[in-house]
PDB file of C-alpha atoms in Angstrom:
ATOM      1  CA  MET V   1     -20.831  38.997  11.707  1.00  0.00           C
ATOM      2  CA  SER V   2     -17.439  38.512  10.042  1.00  0.00           C
ATOM      3  CA  VAL V   3     -14.741  36.060  11.129  1.00  0.00           C
ATOM      4  CA  LYS V   4     -12.667  39.041  12.270  1.00  0.00           C
ATOM      5  CA  ASP V   5     -15.541  40.274  14.455  1.00  0.00           C
ATOM      6  CA  ILE V   6     -16.025  36.814  15.975  1.00  0.00           C
ATOM      7  CA  ALA V   7     -12.300  36.493  16.693  1.00  0.00           C
ATOM      8  CA  ARG V   8     -12.264  39.940  18.271  1.00  0.00           C
ATOM      9  CA  LYS V   9     -15.273  39.068  20.411  1.00  0.00           C
ATOM     10  CA  GLN V  10     -13.532  35.893  21.591  1.00  0.00           C
ATOM     11  CA  MET V  11     -10.376  37.864  22.459  1.00  0.00           C
ATOM     12  CA  LEU V  12     -12.415  40.422  24.395  1.00  0.00           C
ATOM     13  CA  SER V  13     -14.102  37.619  26.308  1.00  0.00           C
ATOM     14  CA  ARG V  14     -10.741  36.009  27.152  1.00  0.00           C
ATOM     15  CA  ILE V  15      -9.301  39.327  28.325  1.00  0.00           C
ATOM     16  CA  ASN V  16     -12.299  39.956  30.573  1.00  0.00           C
ATOM     17  CA  GLU V  17     -12.079  36.430  32.013  1.00  0.00           C
ATOM     18  CA  THR V  18      -8.346  36.908  32.603  1.00  0.00           C
ATOM     19  CA  ALA V  19      -8.904  40.240  34.341  1.00  0.00           C
ATOM     20  CA  ALA V  20     -11.316  38.557  36.748  1.00  0.00           C
ATOM     21  CA  ALA V  21      -9.163  35.449  37.325  1.00  0.00           C
ATOM     22  CA  PRO V  22      -6.880  34.939  40.303  1.00  0.00           C
ATOM     23  CA  VAL V  23      -3.277  35.754  39.410  1.00  0.00           C
ATOM     24  CA  GLY V  24      -2.216  32.095  39.637  1.00  0.00           C
ATOM     25  CA  GLN V  25      -4.562  31.195  36.796  1.00  0.00           C
ATOM     26  CA  LEU V  26      -3.210  33.702  34.273  1.00  0.00           C
ATOM     27  CA  HIS V  27      -1.769  32.359  31.055  1.00  0.00           C
ATOM     28  CA  THR V  28       0.093  34.587  28.622  1.00  0.00           C
ATOM     29  CA  PRO V  29      -1.278  34.473  25.074  1.00  0.00           C
ATOM     30  CA  LYS V  30       1.223  32.993  22.598  1.00  0.00           C
ATOM     31  CA  GLU V  31       1.424  36.318  20.723  1.00  0.00           C
ATOM     32  CA  GLY V  32       1.974  38.246  23.972  1.00  0.00           C
ATOM     33  CA  TRP V  33      -0.302  40.607  25.874  1.00  0.00           C
ATOM     34  CA  ILE V  34       0.486  43.772  23.912  1.00  0.00           C
ATOM     35  CA  SER V  35      -0.486  42.309  20.565  1.00  0.00           C
ATOM     36  CA  PHE V  36      -3.389  40.301  21.991  1.00  0.00           C
ATOM     37  CA  VAL V  37      -5.046  43.256  23.722  1.00  0.00           C
ATOM     38  CA  ARG V  38      -4.304  45.635  20.842  1.00  0.00           C
ATOM     39  CA  LYS V  39      -5.994  43.274  18.374  1.00  0.00           C
ATOM     40  CA  ALA V  40      -8.902  42.636  20.744  1.00  0.00           C
ATOM     41  CA  LEU V  41      -9.469  46.393  20.836  1.00  0.00           C
ATOM     42  CA  GLY V  42      -9.332  46.536  17.034  1.00  0.00           C
ATOM     43  CA  MET V  43      -6.389  48.935  17.289  1.00  0.00           C
ATOM     44  CA  SER V  44      -3.592  48.961  14.739  1.00  0.00           C
ATOM     45  CA  GLY V  45       0.065  49.139  15.707  1.00  0.00           C
ATOM     46  CA  ALA V  46       0.241  52.576  14.109  1.00  0.00           C
ATOM     47  CA  GLN V  47      -2.713  53.771  16.213  1.00  0.00           C
ATOM     48  CA  LEU V  48      -1.120  52.500  19.434  1.00  0.00           C
ATOM     49  CA  GLY V  49       2.141  54.137  18.377  1.00  0.00           C
ATOM     50  CA  LYS V  50       0.371  57.443  17.829  1.00  0.00           C
ATOM     51  CA  ARG V  51      -1.244  57.251  21.289  1.00  0.00           C
ATOM     52  CA  LEU V  52       2.210  56.724  22.819  1.00  0.00           C
ATOM     53  CA  SER V  53       4.154  59.039  20.470  1.00  0.00           C
ATOM     54  CA  LEU V  54       6.076  56.018  19.150  1.00  0.00           C
ATOM     55  CA  SER V  55       6.584  54.674  15.655  1.00  0.00           C
ATOM     56  CA  ARG V  56       4.754  51.599  14.356  1.00  0.00           C
ATOM     57  CA  GLY V  57       8.182  49.932  14.241  1.00  0.00           C
ATOM     58  CA  ARG V  58       8.702  50.573  17.956  1.00  0.00           C
ATOM     59  CA  ILE V  59       5.323  48.972  18.735  1.00  0.00           C
ATOM     60  CA  SER V  60       6.236  45.961  16.606  1.00  0.00           C
ATOM     61  CA  GLN V  61       9.604  45.767  18.362  1.00  0.00           C
ATOM     62  CA  ALA V  62       7.922  45.855  21.808  1.00  0.00           C
ATOM     63  CA  GLU V  63       5.517  43.080  20.784  1.00  0.00           C
ATOM     64  CA  LYS V  64       8.412  40.943  19.525  1.00  0.00           C
ATOM     65  CA  SER V  65      10.487  41.666  22.650  1.00  0.00           C
ATOM     66  CA  GLU V  66       7.605  40.589  24.860  1.00  0.00           C
ATOM     67  CA  ILE V  67       7.364  37.218  23.110  1.00  0.00           C
ATOM     68  CA  GLU V  68      11.146  36.734  23.379  1.00  0.00           C
ATOM     69  CA  GLY V  69      11.161  37.737  27.060  1.00  0.00           C
ATOM     70  CA  GLY V  70      13.241  40.863  26.538  1.00  0.00           C
ATOM     71  CA  VAL V  71      10.631  43.568  27.113  1.00  0.00           C
ATOM     72  CA  THR V  72      11.178  45.875  30.084  1.00  0.00           C
ATOM     73  CA  LEU V  73       8.653  46.378  32.849  1.00  0.00           C
ATOM     74  CA  ARG V  74       8.583  50.085  32.029  1.00  0.00           C
ATOM     75  CA  SER V  75       7.757  49.320  28.402  1.00  0.00           C
ATOM     76  CA  MET V  76       4.956  46.947  29.420  1.00  0.00           C
ATOM     77  CA  HIS V  77       3.553  49.619  31.734  1.00  0.00           C
ATOM     78  CA  GLU V  78       3.618  52.224  28.949  1.00  0.00           C
ATOM     79  CA  MET V  79       2.046  49.856  26.419  1.00  0.00           C
ATOM     80  CA  ALA V  80      -0.711  48.954  28.876  1.00  0.00           C
ATOM     81  CA  GLU V  81      -1.476  52.637  29.481  1.00  0.00           C
ATOM     82  CA  GLY V  82      -1.599  53.246  25.727  1.00  0.00           C
ATOM     83  CA  LEU V  83      -4.090  50.393  25.486  1.00  0.00           C
ATOM     84  CA  GLY V  84      -6.221  51.906  28.254  1.00  0.00           C
ATOM     85  CA  CYS V  85      -5.246  49.080  30.584  1.00  0.00           C
ATOM     86  CA  ARG V  86      -2.974  48.605  33.561  1.00  0.00           C
ATOM     87  CA  PHE V  87       0.097  46.403  33.765  1.00  0.00           C
ATOM     88  CA  VAL V  88       0.199  43.908  36.614  1.00  0.00           C
ATOM     89  CA  TYR V  89       3.421  42.153  37.633  1.00  0.00           C
ATOM     90  CA  ALA V  90       3.794  39.413  40.228  1.00  0.00           C
ATOM     91  CA  ILE V  91       6.048  36.626  41.387  1.00  0.00           C
ATOM     92  CA  ILE V  92       3.994  33.816  42.856  1.00  0.00           C
ATOM     93  CA  PRO V  93       4.882  30.350  44.136  1.00  0.00           C
ATOM     94  CA  GLU V  94       4.358  27.558  41.615  1.00  0.00           C
ATOM     95  CA  SER V  95       2.064  25.650  43.990  1.00  0.00           C
ATOM     96  CA  GLY V  96       0.170  28.766  45.034  1.00  0.00           C
ATOM     97  CA  ASP V  97       1.466  28.628  48.601  1.00  0.00           C
ATOM     98  CA  LEU V  98       4.777  30.089  49.780  1.00  0.00           C
ATOM     99  CA  LYS V  99       4.851  27.551  52.615  1.00  0.00           C
ATOM    100  CA  ASP V 100       5.447  24.830  50.004  1.00  0.00           C
ATOM    101  CA  VAL V 101       8.613  26.603  48.819  1.00  0.00           C
ATOM    102  CA  ILE V 102       9.917  26.786  52.385  1.00  0.00           C
ATOM    103  CA  GLU V 103       9.042  23.153  53.075  1.00  0.00           C
ATOM    104  CA  ALA V 104      10.754  21.965  49.885  1.00  0.00           C
ATOM    105  CA  GLN V 105      13.954  23.794  50.852  1.00  0.00           C
ATOM    106  CA  ALA V 106      13.796  22.439  54.413  1.00  0.00           C
ATOM    107  CA  ARG V 107      13.268  18.880  53.089  1.00  0.00           C
ATOM    108  CA  LYS V 108      16.168  19.284  50.660  1.00  0.00           C
ATOM    109  CA  ARG V 109      18.501  20.434  53.446  1.00  0.00           C
ATOM    110  CA  ALA V 110      17.247  17.755  55.865  1.00  0.00           C
ATOM    111  CA  THR V 111      17.753  15.023  53.263  1.00  0.00           C
ATOM    112  CA  ALA V 112      21.301  16.206  52.589  1.00  0.00           C
ATOM    113  CA  LEU V 113      22.105  16.244  56.322  1.00  0.00           C
ATOM    114  CA  VAL V 114      20.705  12.757  56.871  1.00  0.00           C
ATOM    115  CA  LYS V 115      22.537  11.359  53.818  1.00  0.00           C
ATOM    116  CA  ARG V 116      25.795  12.847  55.034  1.00  0.00           C
ATOM    117  CA  ALA V 117      25.296  11.364  58.504  1.00  0.00           C
ATOM    118  CA  ALA V 118      24.210   8.014  57.026  1.00  0.00           C
ATOM    119  CA  THR V 119      27.416   7.826  54.988  1.00  0.00           C
ATOM    120  CA  HIS V 120      29.553   8.334  58.086  1.00  0.00           C
ATOM    121  CA  MET V 121      27.489   5.894  60.114  1.00  0.00           C
ATOM    122  CA  ALA V 122      27.770   3.253  57.367  1.00  0.00           C
ATOM    123  CA  LEU V 123      31.557   3.576  57.457  1.00  0.00           C
ATOM    124  CA  GLU V 124      31.384   2.835  61.170  1.00  0.00           C
ATOM    125  CA  LYS V 125      28.922  -0.024  60.570  1.00  0.00           C
ATOM    126  CA  GLN V 126      26.136   1.834  62.434  1.00  0.00           C
ATOM    127  CA  SER V 127      23.633   2.307  59.603  1.00  0.00           C
ATOM    128  CA  LEU V 128      20.019   3.143  60.351  1.00  0.00           C
ATOM    129  CA  ARG V 129      17.071   1.481  58.628  1.00  0.00           C
ATOM    130  CA  ASP V 130      15.333   3.366  55.800  1.00  0.00           C
ATOM    131  CA  GLU V 131      12.323   4.048  58.033  1.00  0.00           C
ATOM    132  CA  GLN V 132      14.583   5.624  60.638  1.00  0.00           C
ATOM    133  CA  ASN V 133      16.257   7.808  57.995  1.00  0.00           C
ATOM    134  CA  LYS V 134      12.840   8.910  56.662  1.00  0.00           C
ATOM    135  CA  ALA V 135      11.633   9.723  60.159  1.00  0.00           C
ATOM    136  CA  GLU V 136      14.786  11.752  60.812  1.00  0.00           C
ATOM    137  CA  ILE V 137      14.325  13.643  57.529  1.00  0.00           C
ATOM    138  CA  GLU V 138      10.752  14.508  58.565  1.00  0.00           C
ATOM    139  CA  ARG V 139      11.878  15.599  62.040  1.00  0.00           C
ATOM    140  CA  LEU V 140      14.690  17.748  60.632  1.00  0.00           C
ATOM    141  CA  THR V 141      12.375  19.226  57.996  1.00  0.00           C
ATOM    142  CA  ARG V 142       9.909  20.379  60.678  1.00  0.00           C
ATOM    143  CA  GLU V 143      12.784  21.733  62.782  1.00  0.00           C
ATOM    144  CA  LEU V 144      14.265  23.672  59.853  1.00  0.00           C
ATOM    145  CA  ILE V 145      10.864  25.167  59.021  1.00  0.00           C
ATOM    146  CA  GLN V 146      10.389  26.296  62.625  1.00  0.00           C
ATOM    147  CA  ASN V 147      13.945  27.533  63.106  1.00  0.00           C
ATOM    148  CA  PRO V 148      15.703  28.125  59.764  1.00  0.00           C
ATOM    149  CA  PRO V 149      19.453  28.740  60.007  1.00  0.00           C
ATOM    150  CA  SER V 150      20.988  31.883  58.479  1.00  0.00           C
ATOM    151  CA  ASN V 151      22.287  29.814  55.533  1.00  0.00           C
ATOM    152  CA  PHE V 152      18.892  28.195  54.884  1.00  0.00           C
ATOM    153  CA  TRP V 153      18.672  29.369  51.255  1.00  0.00           C
ATOM    154  CA  GLU V 154      22.291  28.693  50.345  1.00  0.00           C
ATOM    155  CA  ALA V 155      23.094  25.749  48.099  1.00  0.00           C
ATOM    156  CA  GLU V 156      24.002  22.510  49.835  1.00  0.00           C
TER     157      GLU V 156
END
């Protein structure tokens, strides 16, 4: 078995593992999905171009655009079809749970509100202890999560 065959086998294995993995565990290959899958299939750029009625140069351009982040969703969909695959697109929360995004925003807003109030109270010599401020931030955070105002996602 040649080095090329071994490399191709490893790529095929990675693609199959990726296809079975939860979306949050996907990692884009450094050369991009188009090139990675094409090479794993043992397909040349010219062959993919022929399948899609595109020039080899257009395939190369799409692969480069993907790496640079300038490829269109339509182009990715077409390339995937030409590779006998399907293109999957998702926006997922960094932590894996959308509730964390909401809680972080609520905590940010609650902290800003408490800091603003603390500044005014300090001017009037009525400052609260740190523990009291933390407790108020927690209370406000829970309240904002339960009952978000219409401007919840606007910058503070």
